[in-house]
Amino acid sequence: MIKINRNRNEWLPTSRKEMKELGWQQADVILFSGDAYIDHPSFGAAVIGRVLEAEGLKVAIVPQPNWQDDLRDFKKLGAPRLFFAVTGGNMDSMVNHYTANKRKRSDDAYTPGGRPGQRPDYATITYSNILKKLFPDVPLIIGGIEASLRRLTHYDYWSDKLMPSILEDSKADLLFYGMGEKSIVEFARLIQRGVPLENLTNIPQTAFMAGAEEDYATQKEWNELELASHEECLTDRKKFARNFMHIEEESNKMEAKKLVQRVGKRKVVVNPPWPVFREEEIDRVYDLPYTRLPHPRYHNKETIPAYEMIRHSINIHRGCFGGCTFCTISAHQGKFIVSRSEKSVLKEVEKVTQMPDFKGYISDLGGPSANMYKMKGIHEEICRKCKRASCIFPNICKNLDTSHKPMLELYEKVRNNPKVKKAFVGSGIRYDMILAKTGNPETDKVNRKYLREVIKHHVSGRLKVAPEHTSDEVLKFMRKPSFKLFEELNREFNKINREENLKQQLIPYFISSHPGSNAEDMAHLAIQTKNMNFRLEQVQDFTPTPMTLATVIYYSGYHPYTMEKVFTARSQSAKKEQRKFFFWYKREYRKSIMSELKAKGRQDLIKKLFG
């Protein structure tokens, strides 16, 4: 049960009554979200709401509106003075709703009690269409991960077809991609000054639609790259694949081009991103007055699972330069790391320790990848010219400073807080950046020390890492390091545990059915992990999600960078066949696995797995 003993006015209002209590006749901005409203910096709607509030705006939030009744949730606050803003929530609504097997999920972590069915499929489109019909003259913008990753022609796994930019189906006036704080503040400032909506087409990190031959306001220094049209992508999978290469390269540049894609008689324009956040800019976002609690509307209701996971966690940086082909983090947050200052992190640590339910344990002190805090290029001018999707694959860039020293210093300061018993690192760790030799003996020494310190002080009995596969060929498709490095980590982990007299587990994550992986690769995975005494539990079947390289390969059959054909398990039966190798030790799978390997003439693998 959620118990809240604080003044309701400490949250952004969610009802007409709460607005009246604040003395408001009208909100300036109304946010609609597919998630429950949790006023915590891990939740996008709360962050955008607080950022706009800091600009002096009156911001209201409508969480999880009912789209199936008389639409009273969409009407109850009336029209905002400035604009509506819509997000599907912290997850793409289709990923939230369906498993990799396309089965409806029985829960939703962003809803009280984990109840499913509190948001529609394609939530951003559904909410936007309703608002456009009810309030056609009010500007409407969309953002969040669902809008961000669907900003151009994309493959939608659940309908098994290419969909155009979400701007086409949502009828939104403007799309904010990536982390949207700078863009939405700039938009709000300009619209308050009375700049016409149709002139707000030169804001970085936004996308909009215009007539195919229409002129629009832009920035002169932006170079333009025209992609294959939506219609060309529908008829030519190679053109769709090649589009992705351009999109990914421009997303990973410091000085990117403006992207243009025609859709029918119109075109989508995606403006280049903002420069990377400075430390003081990200600090300002995290230092805003979040209550860190669910809104009082959930008082005496069931707990919200996603909140339970992060209530005592602290995010220390954004972005990820790993560039994994199945992951959306770098596509949304960017590959350049934006780190908070020690002062800002320690201030939040102190705030967490003052929460009434805090028992001394910080559940996670990390980021998208736990060990990238304060890491960046040594010489920025080299980064400025670079368009690599990954700074650490196929090898760690020589211009990347991978020293874990700033993290060691931060962890020690958090440990020294008398109210903190343990600060766990719950996010996944990139062990290749710890174990790979840098050529700098001092950095190598510090990085090995980091591994020991994490295992000794910051593991809650289980250290999560993600080798993802055992086949080096498949790992190349994933942009992940050789499995030999995981084997080295396993030896180091066990050695440190013995030396420190600890009994902890290494928990590896693996993926089946990833492009490039076949049944024999999965058999080898089962054999190698069996030989290492692992009974796998953290596993998943590859789920194609918009704007990832692996998804483009899954749909098109081609690698966007080489145009080589790549085998991918596409049918549900082929995906199930790969997944069962994770559970070779279960009696119900033994006969099926043996039959499949026998049909392939691989009795040698049967002997290794079951002999």
Coordinates of C-alpha atoms in Angstrom, one line a residue:
M1 CA 0.0 0.0 0.0
I2 CA 1.2 3.5 -0.9
K3 CA 1.2 5.8 2.2
I4 CA 1.8 9.5 1.7
N5 CA 1.8 12.0 4.5
R6 CA 2.7 15.2 2.7
N7 CA 0.8 18.2 1.4
R8 CA -0.8 17.4 -2.0
N9 CA 0.3 20.7 -3.4
E10 CA 4.0 19.5 -3.4
W11 CA 3.1 17.5 -6.5
L12 CA 2.1 18.9 -9.9
P13 CA -1.7 18.9 -10.0
T14 CA -3.6 16.0 -11.7
S15 CA -7.2 17.3 -11.2
R16 CA -9.3 20.4 -11.4
K17 CA -9.7 20.4 -7.6
E18 CA -5.9 20.4 -7.2
M19 CA -5.6 23.2 -9.6
K20 CA -8.1 25.3 -7.7
E21 CA -6.2 24.6 -4.4
L22 CA -3.2 26.2 -6.1
G23 CA -5.3 29.1 -7.2
W24 CA -5.1 28.2 -10.9
Q25 CA -7.9 28.9 -13.4
Q26 CA -6.0 27.4 -16.2
A27 CA -2.8 25.4 -16.6
D28 CA -0.1 26.6 -19.0
V29 CA 0.9 23.1 -20.0
I30 CA -0.9 19.8 -19.6
L31 CA 1.1 16.6 -19.9
F32 CA -0.6 13.3 -20.7
S33 CA 1.4 10.1 -19.8
G34 CA 0.8 6.4 -20.2
D35 CA 2.4 5.8 -16.7
A36 CA 1.2 6.5 -13.2
Y37 CA 2.5 9.8 -12.0
I38 CA 5.6 9.3 -9.8
D39 CA 7.4 12.5 -8.9
H40 CA 10.9 11.0 -9.3
P41 CA 13.8 11.9 -11.7
S42 CA 13.6 8.4 -13.2
F43 CA 10.2 9.1 -14.7
G44 CA 10.2 11.3 -17.9
A45 CA 6.8 13.0 -17.3
A46 CA 7.9 14.1 -13.8
V47 CA 11.2 15.5 -15.2
I48 CA 9.6 17.4 -18.0
G49 CA 6.9 18.7 -15.6
R50 CA 9.5 20.0 -13.1
V51 CA 11.7 21.5 -15.8
L52 CA 8.8 23.5 -17.2
E53 CA 7.7 24.4 -13.6
A54 CA 11.2 25.8 -13.0
E55 CA 10.5 28.1 -16.0
G56 CA 7.6 29.6 -14.1
L57 CA 4.9 27.7 -15.9
K58 CA 1.8 26.1 -14.4
V59 CA 2.1 22.5 -15.3
A60 CA -0.6 19.8 -14.8
I61 CA -0.3 16.0 -15.4
V62 CA -3.0 13.6 -16.5
P63 CA -1.6 10.1 -15.8
Q64 CA -3.1 7.1 -17.6
P65 CA -6.2 8.7 -19.0
N66 CA -9.2 6.5 -19.8
W67 CA -9.4 6.4 -23.6
Q68 CA -12.4 4.0 -23.7
D69 CA -15.2 6.0 -22.0
D70 CA -16.6 9.5 -22.7
L71 CA -13.1 10.9 -22.6
R72 CA -13.7 12.9 -19.4
D73 CA -10.0 12.5 -18.5
F74 CA -9.0 14.4 -21.6
K75 CA -11.5 17.1 -21.0
K76 CA -11.4 17.6 -17.2
L77 CA -8.6 20.2 -17.0
G78 CA -9.8 22.1 -20.1
A79 CA -7.4 23.5 -22.6
P80 CA -4.0 24.7 -21.5
R81 CA -2.9 28.3 -22.2
L82 CA 0.2 27.2 -24.2
F83 CA 0.2 23.5 -25.3
F84 CA -0.5 19.8 -24.6
A85 CA 2.4 17.4 -24.3
V86 CA 2.0 13.6 -24.7
T87 CA 4.2 10.7 -23.9
G88 CA 3.5 7.0 -24.0
G89 CA 5.5 6.6 -20.8
N90 CA 8.9 5.2 -19.7
M91 CA 8.5 2.3 -22.2
D92 CA 7.3 1.9 -25.7
S93 CA 3.6 0.9 -25.1
M94 CA 4.0 -2.1 -27.4
V95 CA 7.0 -3.4 -25.5
N96 CA 5.1 -2.8 -22.3
H97 CA 2.1 -4.7 -23.5
Y98 CA 3.5 -7.7 -25.4
T99 CA 6.2 -10.4 -24.9
A100 CA 8.7 -11.4 -27.6
N101 CA 6.2 -14.2 -28.5
K102 CA 3.5 -11.5 -29.1
R103 CA 1.5 -12.6 -26.1
K104 CA -0.3 -10.0 -24.0
R105 CA 1.6 -9.4 -20.8
S106 CA -0.3 -10.0 -17.6
D107 CA 1.2 -7.0 -15.8
D108 CA 2.3 -3.4 -16.2
A109 CA 5.1 -2.2 -13.8
Y110 CA 4.1 1.4 -14.2
T111 CA 0.5 1.0 -12.9
P112 CA -0.7 0.5 -9.3
G113 CA -0.8 -3.2 -8.5
G114 CA 0.9 -3.9 -11.8
R115 CA -2.5 -4.0 -13.4
P116 CA -2.4 -4.4 -17.2
G117 CA -4.8 -2.5 -19.6
Q118 CA -4.4 1.0 -18.2
R119 CA -2.9 2.4 -21.4
P120 CA -3.8 1.7 -25.1
D121 CA -1.6 0.1 -27.7
Y122 CA 0.4 2.8 -29.5
A123 CA -0.5 5.1 -26.6
T124 CA 1.2 8.3 -28.0
I125 CA -0.9 8.0 -31.2
T126 CA -4.2 7.3 -29.4
Y127 CA -3.8 10.1 -26.8
S128 CA -2.8 12.6 -29.5
N129 CA -5.7 11.8 -31.9
I130 CA -8.1 12.2 -29.0
L131 CA -6.7 15.6 -28.0
K132 CA -6.5 16.8 -31.6
K133 CA -10.2 16.0 -32.1
L134 CA -11.2 17.7 -28.8
F135 CA -8.9 20.7 -29.0
P136 CA -7.9 21.1 -32.7
D137 CA -6.5 24.6 -32.2
V138 CA -4.2 23.9 -29.2
P139 CA -0.6 23.1 -30.1
L140 CA 0.3 19.4 -29.3
I141 CA 3.8 18.0 -28.9
I142 CA 4.9 14.4 -28.4
G143 CA 8.1 13.0 -26.7
G144 CA 9.4 10.1 -24.6
I145 CA 10.9 6.9 -25.9
E146 CA 7.9 5.8 -27.9
A147 CA 7.9 9.0 -30.0
S148 CA 11.7 9.3 -30.0
L149 CA 12.4 5.9 -31.6
R150 CA 9.5 6.1 -34.0
R151 CA 10.5 9.5 -35.5
L152 CA 11.2 8.1 -39.0
T153 CA 10.1 5.1 -41.0
H154 CA 10.4 2.1 -38.6
Y155 CA 9.6 -1.6 -38.4
D156 CA 6.8 -2.4 -36.0
Y157 CA 7.2 -6.0 -34.8
W158 CA 3.7 -6.3 -33.4
S159 CA 1.9 -5.4 -36.7
D160 CA 4.8 -6.9 -38.7
K161 CA 5.0 -3.9 -41.0
L162 CA 6.9 -0.7 -41.7
M163 CA 5.2 2.3 -40.2
P164 CA 5.8 5.9 -41.1
S165 CA 7.0 8.6 -38.7
I166 CA 4.8 8.7 -35.7
L167 CA 4.2 12.3 -36.6
E168 CA 2.1 11.1 -39.5
D169 CA -0.3 9.0 -37.4
S170 CA -0.4 11.1 -34.3
K171 CA -1.0 14.4 -36.1
A172 CA 1.2 16.1 -33.5
D173 CA 2.7 19.5 -34.3
L174 CA 6.2 18.7 -33.1
L175 CA 8.1 15.7 -31.9
F176 CA 10.9 16.0 -29.2
Y177 CA 13.3 13.1 -29.5
G178 CA 15.9 12.0 -27.0
M179 CA 16.2 13.6 -23.6
G180 CA 13.8 16.6 -24.2
E181 CA 14.6 19.1 -21.4
K182 CA 16.4 21.7 -23.6
S183 CA 14.0 21.4 -26.5
I184 CA 10.9 21.8 -24.5
V185 CA 12.2 24.8 -22.6
E186 CA 13.2 26.5 -25.8
F187 CA 9.8 25.7 -27.3
A188 CA 7.9 27.0 -24.3
R189 CA 10.0 30.2 -24.3
L190 CA 9.3 30.9 -28.0
I191 CA 5.6 30.1 -27.9
Q192 CA 5.2 32.4 -24.9
R193 CA 6.8 35.2 -26.8
G194 CA 4.1 34.7 -29.4
V195 CA 6.2 33.1 -32.1
P196 CA 3.7 31.3 -34.4
L197 CA 3.7 27.5 -34.1
E198 CA 4.5 27.1 -37.8
N199 CA 7.7 29.1 -37.4
L200 CA 9.0 26.8 -34.6
T201 CA 10.8 24.5 -37.0
N202 CA 14.4 25.4 -36.1
I203 CA 14.7 24.0 -32.6
P204 CA 17.4 21.4 -32.2
Q205 CA 16.4 17.8 -31.4
T206 CA 12.9 18.2 -32.7
A207 CA 11.1 16.7 -35.7
F208 CA 8.1 18.0 -37.6
M209 CA 6.2 17.5 -40.9
A210 CA 5.9 19.9 -43.8
G211 CA 4.7 19.9 -47.4
A212 CA 7.2 18.1 -49.7
E213 CA 8.2 21.4 -51.4
E214 CA 7.3 23.7 -48.5
D215 CA 9.9 26.2 -47.1
Y216 CA 10.4 26.4 -43.4
A217 CA 12.6 28.2 -40.8
T218 CA 15.8 26.4 -40.2
Q219 CA 19.4 27.1 -39.1
K220 CA 21.8 28.0 -41.9
E221 CA 24.7 26.0 -40.5
W222 CA 22.8 22.7 -40.6
N223 CA 23.7 20.5 -43.6
E224 CA 20.9 18.3 -44.9
L225 CA 20.8 14.6 -45.7
E226 CA 17.7 13.2 -47.6
L227 CA 16.8 9.6 -46.7
A228 CA 15.0 7.1 -48.9
S229 CA 11.3 8.0 -48.8
H230 CA 8.8 6.0 -46.7
E231 CA 7.3 4.6 -50.0
E232 CA 10.8 3.5 -51.2
C233 CA 11.3 1.7 -47.9
L234 CA 8.0 -0.1 -48.4
T235 CA 9.1 -1.5 -51.7
D236 CA 12.9 -2.0 -51.1
R237 CA 14.2 -3.5 -47.9
K238 CA 17.7 -2.6 -48.8
K239 CA 16.9 1.1 -48.9
F240 CA 15.2 0.8 -45.5
A241 CA 18.3 -0.9 -44.1
R242 CA 20.6 1.8 -45.6
N243 CA 18.5 4.5 -44.1
F244 CA 19.2 3.1 -40.7
M245 CA 23.0 3.4 -41.3
H246 CA 22.6 7.1 -42.0
I247 CA 20.2 7.7 -39.0
E248 CA 22.6 5.9 -36.6
E249 CA 25.7 7.7 -37.9
E250 CA 24.0 11.1 -37.6
S251 CA 22.6 10.3 -34.1
N252 CA 26.2 9.5 -32.9
K253 CA 27.9 12.7 -34.3
M254 CA 28.6 15.8 -32.3
E255 CA 27.9 17.8 -35.4
A256 CA 25.0 16.0 -37.1
K257 CA 23.1 16.7 -40.3
K258 CA 19.4 17.5 -40.5
L259 CA 17.6 14.4 -41.8
V260 CA 14.7 14.7 -44.3
Q261 CA 12.4 11.9 -45.4
R262 CA 9.4 12.1 -47.7
V263 CA 6.1 10.5 -46.8
G264 CA 3.5 10.8 -49.5
K265 CA 3.1 14.5 -50.4
R266 CA 4.8 15.6 -47.2
K267 CA 8.2 15.2 -45.6
V268 CA 9.5 14.6 -42.1
V269 CA 12.3 16.8 -41.0
V270 CA 14.5 15.8 -38.0
N271 CA 16.7 18.6 -36.7
P272 CA 20.2 17.8 -35.3
P273 CA 20.5 17.3 -31.6
W274 CA 21.7 19.8 -29.1
P275 CA 25.3 19.9 -27.9
V276 CA 26.0 17.4 -25.1
F277 CA 24.7 18.6 -21.7
R278 CA 27.2 20.3 -19.5
E279 CA 27.6 19.1 -15.9
E280 CA 25.8 22.1 -14.5
E281 CA 22.9 21.6 -16.9
I282 CA 22.3 18.0 -15.9
D283 CA 22.7 18.9 -12.2
R284 CA 20.0 21.5 -12.6
V285 CA 17.6 18.8 -13.8
Y286 CA 18.3 16.4 -10.9
D287 CA 18.3 19.1 -8.3
L288 CA 14.7 20.1 -9.0
P289 CA 12.3 19.7 -6.0
Y290 CA 11.0 16.1 -6.7
T291 CA 9.1 14.6 -3.8
R292 CA 10.5 11.2 -5.0
L293 CA 7.0 9.7 -4.3
P294 CA 3.9 8.6 -6.2
H295 CA 1.2 11.3 -6.3
P296 CA -1.3 11.2 -3.4
R297 CA -4.0 10.0 -5.8
Y298 CA -2.5 6.6 -5.2
H299 CA -2.8 6.8 -1.5
N300 CA -4.3 3.6 -0.1
K301 CA -3.9 1.9 -3.4
E302 CA -1.6 -1.0 -4.4
T303 CA 2.1 -0.3 -4.9
I304 CA 3.5 0.6 -8.3
P305 CA 6.2 -2.1 -9.1
A306 CA 8.4 0.3 -11.1
Y307 CA 8.5 2.7 -8.2
E308 CA 9.4 0.0 -5.8
M309 CA 12.4 -0.9 -7.9
I310 CA 13.8 2.7 -8.1
R311 CA 12.5 4.4 -4.9
H312 CA 16.0 4.3 -3.2
S313 CA 18.1 4.4 -6.4
I314 CA 20.2 7.2 -7.8
N315 CA 21.1 7.8 -11.4
I316 CA 24.6 9.3 -11.7
H317 CA 24.9 9.7 -15.5
R318 CA 23.0 9.4 -18.8
G319 CA 24.0 7.9 -22.2
C320 CA 25.9 4.8 -23.2
F321 CA 28.8 4.5 -25.7
G322 CA 28.4 0.7 -26.0
G323 CA 26.2 0.8 -29.1
C324 CA 24.8 -2.6 -28.6
T325 CA 22.7 -3.5 -31.7
F326 CA 19.6 -4.6 -29.8
C327 CA 19.5 -1.7 -27.3
T328 CA 17.7 1.6 -27.6
I329 CA 19.6 3.5 -24.9
S330 CA 22.2 5.2 -27.2
A331 CA 19.4 5.9 -29.8
H332 CA 17.4 7.8 -27.2
Q333 CA 19.9 9.1 -24.7
G334 CA 22.9 9.4 -27.0
K335 CA 26.3 7.7 -27.0
F336 CA 28.1 10.6 -25.2
I337 CA 28.1 10.3 -21.4
V338 CA 26.6 13.2 -19.4
S339 CA 27.7 12.9 -15.8
R340 CA 26.3 14.6 -12.7
S341 CA 28.7 16.3 -10.3
E342 CA 29.7 14.6 -7.1
K343 CA 28.0 17.4 -5.2
S344 CA 24.7 16.8 -6.9
V345 CA 24.8 13.0 -6.5
L346 CA 25.8 13.3 -2.8
K347 CA 23.0 15.8 -2.3
E348 CA 20.5 13.3 -3.6
V349 CA 22.0 10.5 -1.5
E350 CA 21.3 12.7 1.6
K351 CA 17.8 13.3 0.4
V352 CA 17.2 9.5 0.0
T353 CA 18.5 8.9 3.5
Q354 CA 15.9 11.2 4.9
M355 CA 13.0 9.2 3.3
P356 CA 10.8 7.7 6.1
D357 CA 11.1 4.2 4.7
F358 CA 14.9 4.3 4.1
K359 CA 16.6 1.4 5.9
G360 CA 20.1 2.3 5.0
Y361 CA 20.3 0.6 1.5
I362 CA 20.6 2.4 -1.8
S363 CA 19.3 -0.1 -4.3
D364 CA 21.3 1.3 -7.3
L365 CA 24.0 3.8 -7.7
G366 CA 24.5 3.7 -11.5
G367 CA 23.3 4.6 -15.0
P368 CA 22.3 2.9 -18.2
S369 CA 25.7 1.0 -18.0
A370 CA 26.9 1.2 -14.4
N371 CA 30.5 2.0 -15.0
M372 CA 30.6 4.9 -17.5
Y373 CA 30.5 7.8 -15.0
K374 CA 32.7 10.7 -16.0
M375 CA 34.1 8.9 -19.1
K376 CA 34.6 10.9 -22.3
G377 CA 37.1 11.4 -25.1
I378 CA 40.5 12.6 -24.1
H379 CA 40.7 15.0 -27.1
E380 CA 37.2 16.4 -28.0
E381 CA 38.3 17.4 -31.5
I382 CA 38.7 13.7 -32.3
C383 CA 35.2 12.9 -31.0
R384 CA 33.9 15.8 -33.0
K385 CA 34.9 14.1 -36.3
C386 CA 33.9 10.6 -35.2
K387 CA 30.8 8.7 -36.3
R388 CA 31.4 5.3 -34.7
A389 CA 28.3 3.8 -33.2
S390 CA 30.3 2.3 -30.4
C391 CA 33.3 3.7 -28.6
I392 CA 34.2 0.2 -27.3
F393 CA 33.5 -2.1 -30.2
P394 CA 35.3 -3.7 -32.1
N395 CA 37.9 -2.3 -29.8
I396 CA 38.0 0.4 -27.1
C397 CA 38.8 3.7 -28.8
K398 CA 42.3 4.9 -27.9
N399 CA 40.8 8.4 -27.4
L400 CA 38.4 7.2 -24.7
D401 CA 39.4 7.7 -21.1
T402 CA 38.1 4.6 -19.3
S403 CA 39.5 5.3 -15.9
H404 CA 37.2 4.2 -13.1
K405 CA 38.8 6.5 -10.6
P406 CA 35.9 9.0 -10.5
M407 CA 33.5 6.2 -9.7
L408 CA 35.8 4.8 -6.9
E409 CA 36.0 8.2 -5.3
L410 CA 32.2 8.7 -5.5
Y411 CA 31.4 5.2 -4.2
E412 CA 33.7 5.8 -1.2
K413 CA 32.1 9.1 -0.4
V414 CA 28.6 7.5 -0.5
R415 CA 29.9 4.6 1.7
N416 CA 31.1 7.1 4.2
N417 CA 27.7 8.6 4.7
P418 CA 26.8 7.4 8.2
K419 CA 23.2 6.8 7.2
V420 CA 24.1 4.5 4.3
K421 CA 24.7 0.8 5.2
K422 CA 25.2 -0.3 1.6
A423 CA 25.0 1.3 -1.8
F424 CA 24.5 -1.4 -4.4
V425 CA 25.4 -1.1 -8.0
G426 CA 22.3 -2.7 -9.6
S427 CA 22.8 -1.6 -13.2
G428 CA 24.7 -3.9 -15.6
I429 CA 28.5 -3.4 -15.7
R430 CA 30.5 -3.4 -18.9
Y431 CA 33.3 -5.7 -17.9
D432 CA 35.2 -5.2 -21.1
M433 CA 36.1 -1.7 -20.0
I434 CA 37.5 -3.1 -16.7
L435 CA 39.5 -6.1 -18.1
A436 CA 40.7 -4.7 -21.4
K437 CA 44.3 -3.4 -21.3
T438 CA 44.4 0.4 -22.0
G439 CA 48.1 0.8 -22.5
N440 CA 48.2 3.0 -19.3
P441 CA 49.4 0.9 -16.3
E442 CA 47.9 3.3 -13.8
T443 CA 44.4 3.2 -15.5
D444 CA 44.6 -0.6 -15.7
K445 CA 45.4 -0.8 -12.0
V446 CA 42.5 1.5 -11.1
N447 CA 40.1 -0.5 -13.2
R448 CA 41.0 -3.8 -11.6
K449 CA 40.6 -2.1 -8.2
Y450 CA 37.2 -1.0 -9.3
L451 CA 36.1 -4.6 -9.9
R452 CA 37.3 -5.6 -6.5
E453 CA 35.6 -2.7 -4.8
V454 CA 32.3 -3.3 -6.5
I455 CA 32.4 -7.0 -5.6
K456 CA 33.5 -6.3 -2.0
H457 CA 31.2 -3.4 -1.2
H458 CA 28.5 -2.9 -3.8
V459 CA 27.0 -6.2 -4.7
S460 CA 23.7 -7.4 -3.2
G461 CA 24.9 -11.0 -3.4
R462 CA 24.5 -11.1 -7.2
L463 CA 26.5 -9.2 -9.8
K464 CA 24.6 -8.7 -13.1
V465 CA 26.5 -8.7 -16.3
A466 CA 25.5 -9.2 -19.9
P467 CA 27.7 -11.4 -22.1
E468 CA 24.5 -11.9 -24.2
H469 CA 25.9 -14.9 -26.2
T470 CA 28.9 -17.3 -26.3
S471 CA 29.4 -17.3 -30.1
D472 CA 32.0 -14.7 -31.1
E473 CA 30.3 -14.4 -34.6
V474 CA 26.9 -13.6 -33.0
L475 CA 28.6 -11.2 -30.5
K476 CA 30.1 -9.3 -33.5
F477 CA 26.5 -8.7 -34.7
M478 CA 25.6 -7.5 -31.2
R479 CA 28.7 -5.3 -30.9
K480 CA 29.7 -7.1 -27.8
P481 CA 33.2 -8.4 -26.7
S482 CA 34.4 -12.0 -27.1
F483 CA 33.0 -14.6 -24.6
K484 CA 36.6 -15.2 -23.6
L485 CA 36.4 -11.9 -21.7
F486 CA 33.4 -13.2 -19.7
E487 CA 35.3 -16.3 -18.9
E488 CA 38.1 -14.1 -17.5
L489 CA 35.5 -12.1 -15.5
N490 CA 34.1 -15.3 -14.1
R491 CA 37.6 -16.4 -12.9
E492 CA 38.3 -13.0 -11.4
F493 CA 34.9 -12.9 -9.7
N494 CA 35.4 -16.3 -8.1
K495 CA 39.0 -15.4 -7.1
I496 CA 38.0 -12.1 -5.4
N497 CA 35.1 -13.8 -3.6
R498 CA 37.5 -16.4 -2.2
E499 CA 40.0 -13.8 -1.1
E500 CA 37.4 -11.6 0.5
N501 CA 35.6 -14.5 2.1
L502 CA 32.3 -13.8 0.2
K503 CA 29.7 -16.1 -1.2
Q504 CA 28.2 -14.1 -4.1
Q505 CA 26.8 -15.1 -7.5
L506 CA 27.6 -13.8 -11.0
I507 CA 24.4 -13.5 -12.9
P508 CA 24.9 -13.5 -16.7
Y509 CA 22.2 -12.3 -19.2
F510 CA 21.8 -14.0 -22.5
I511 CA 19.6 -13.5 -25.6
S512 CA 18.3 -16.1 -28.0
S513 CA 17.1 -15.5 -31.6
H514 CA 19.3 -12.5 -32.2
P515 CA 20.2 -11.8 -35.8
G516 CA 23.2 -14.1 -36.7
S517 CA 22.3 -16.7 -34.1
N518 CA 21.2 -20.2 -35.1
A519 CA 20.2 -23.4 -33.2
E520 CA 23.8 -24.7 -33.2
D521 CA 25.1 -21.5 -31.8
M522 CA 22.5 -21.9 -29.0
A523 CA 23.6 -25.5 -28.4
H524 CA 27.2 -24.2 -28.0
L525 CA 25.9 -21.6 -25.6
A526 CA 24.2 -24.3 -23.5
I527 CA 27.3 -26.4 -23.5
Q528 CA 29.7 -23.6 -22.5
T529 CA 27.5 -22.2 -19.7
K530 CA 26.9 -25.8 -18.5
N531 CA 30.7 -26.3 -18.3
M532 CA 30.9 -23.1 -16.2
N533 CA 28.2 -24.5 -13.8
F534 CA 25.6 -21.9 -14.7
R535 CA 21.9 -22.7 -14.7
L536 CA 20.6 -19.7 -16.7
E537 CA 17.7 -17.6 -15.3
Q538 CA 18.2 -14.1 -16.7
V539 CA 17.4 -14.8 -20.4
Q540 CA 15.3 -13.3 -23.0
D541 CA 14.1 -13.9 -26.6
F542 CA 15.2 -11.1 -28.9
T543 CA 12.4 -8.6 -29.2
P544 CA 12.6 -6.3 -32.3
T545 CA 12.1 -2.7 -31.1
P546 CA 12.1 0.4 -33.3
M547 CA 15.4 2.1 -34.3
T548 CA 17.9 -0.6 -33.4
L549 CA 20.3 -2.2 -35.8
A550 CA 19.2 -5.7 -34.9
T551 CA 15.6 -4.9 -35.6
V552 CA 16.5 -3.5 -39.1
I553 CA 18.4 -6.7 -39.8
Y554 CA 15.4 -8.8 -38.5
Y555 CA 13.0 -7.1 -40.9
S556 CA 15.2 -6.5 -43.9
G557 CA 17.5 -9.5 -43.8
Y558 CA 20.5 -7.2 -44.5
H559 CA 23.2 -5.7 -42.4
P560 CA 22.8 -1.9 -43.0
Y561 CA 26.6 -1.2 -43.1
T562 CA 27.7 -4.1 -45.3
M563 CA 24.5 -5.0 -47.2
E564 CA 25.3 -8.7 -46.5
K565 CA 22.5 -11.1 -45.9
V566 CA 22.1 -12.2 -42.3
F567 CA 20.3 -15.2 -41.0
T568 CA 17.6 -14.4 -38.4
A569 CA 15.1 -16.7 -36.7
R570 CA 11.8 -15.0 -37.6
S571 CA 9.0 -17.5 -37.1
Q572 CA 7.6 -18.1 -33.6
S573 CA 8.5 -21.8 -33.9
A574 CA 12.2 -20.9 -34.8
K575 CA 12.4 -18.5 -31.9
K576 CA 11.0 -21.1 -29.5
E577 CA 13.5 -23.7 -30.8
Q578 CA 16.4 -21.3 -29.9
R579 CA 15.0 -20.3 -26.5
K580 CA 14.7 -23.9 -25.3
F581 CA 18.5 -24.4 -25.3
F582 CA 18.6 -22.0 -22.3
F583 CA 16.8 -24.7 -20.3
W584 CA 18.5 -27.8 -21.6
Y585 CA 18.5 -29.2 -18.0
K586 CA 14.7 -29.3 -17.8
R587 CA 13.3 -32.7 -18.6
E588 CA 10.5 -31.4 -20.9
Y589 CA 13.1 -29.9 -23.3
R590 CA 15.6 -32.8 -23.5
K591 CA 13.9 -34.9 -26.1
S592 CA 13.1 -32.0 -28.4
I593 CA 16.7 -30.7 -28.2
M594 CA 18.1 -34.1 -28.9
S595 CA 15.8 -34.6 -31.9
E596 CA 16.8 -31.2 -33.4
L597 CA 20.5 -31.8 -33.0
K598 CA 20.2 -35.3 -34.4
A599 CA 18.4 -34.0 -37.5
K600 CA 21.3 -31.6 -38.0
G601 CA 23.8 -34.5 -37.7
R602 CA 25.2 -33.0 -34.5
Q603 CA 25.4 -36.0 -32.3
D604 CA 28.7 -34.5 -31.0
L605 CA 26.7 -31.6 -29.4
I606 CA 24.2 -34.0 -27.9
K607 CA 27.1 -35.9 -26.2
K608 CA 28.6 -32.7 -24.9
L609 CA 25.3 -31.4 -23.6
F610 CA 23.8 -34.6 -22.1
G611 CA 26.8 -36.9 -21.9

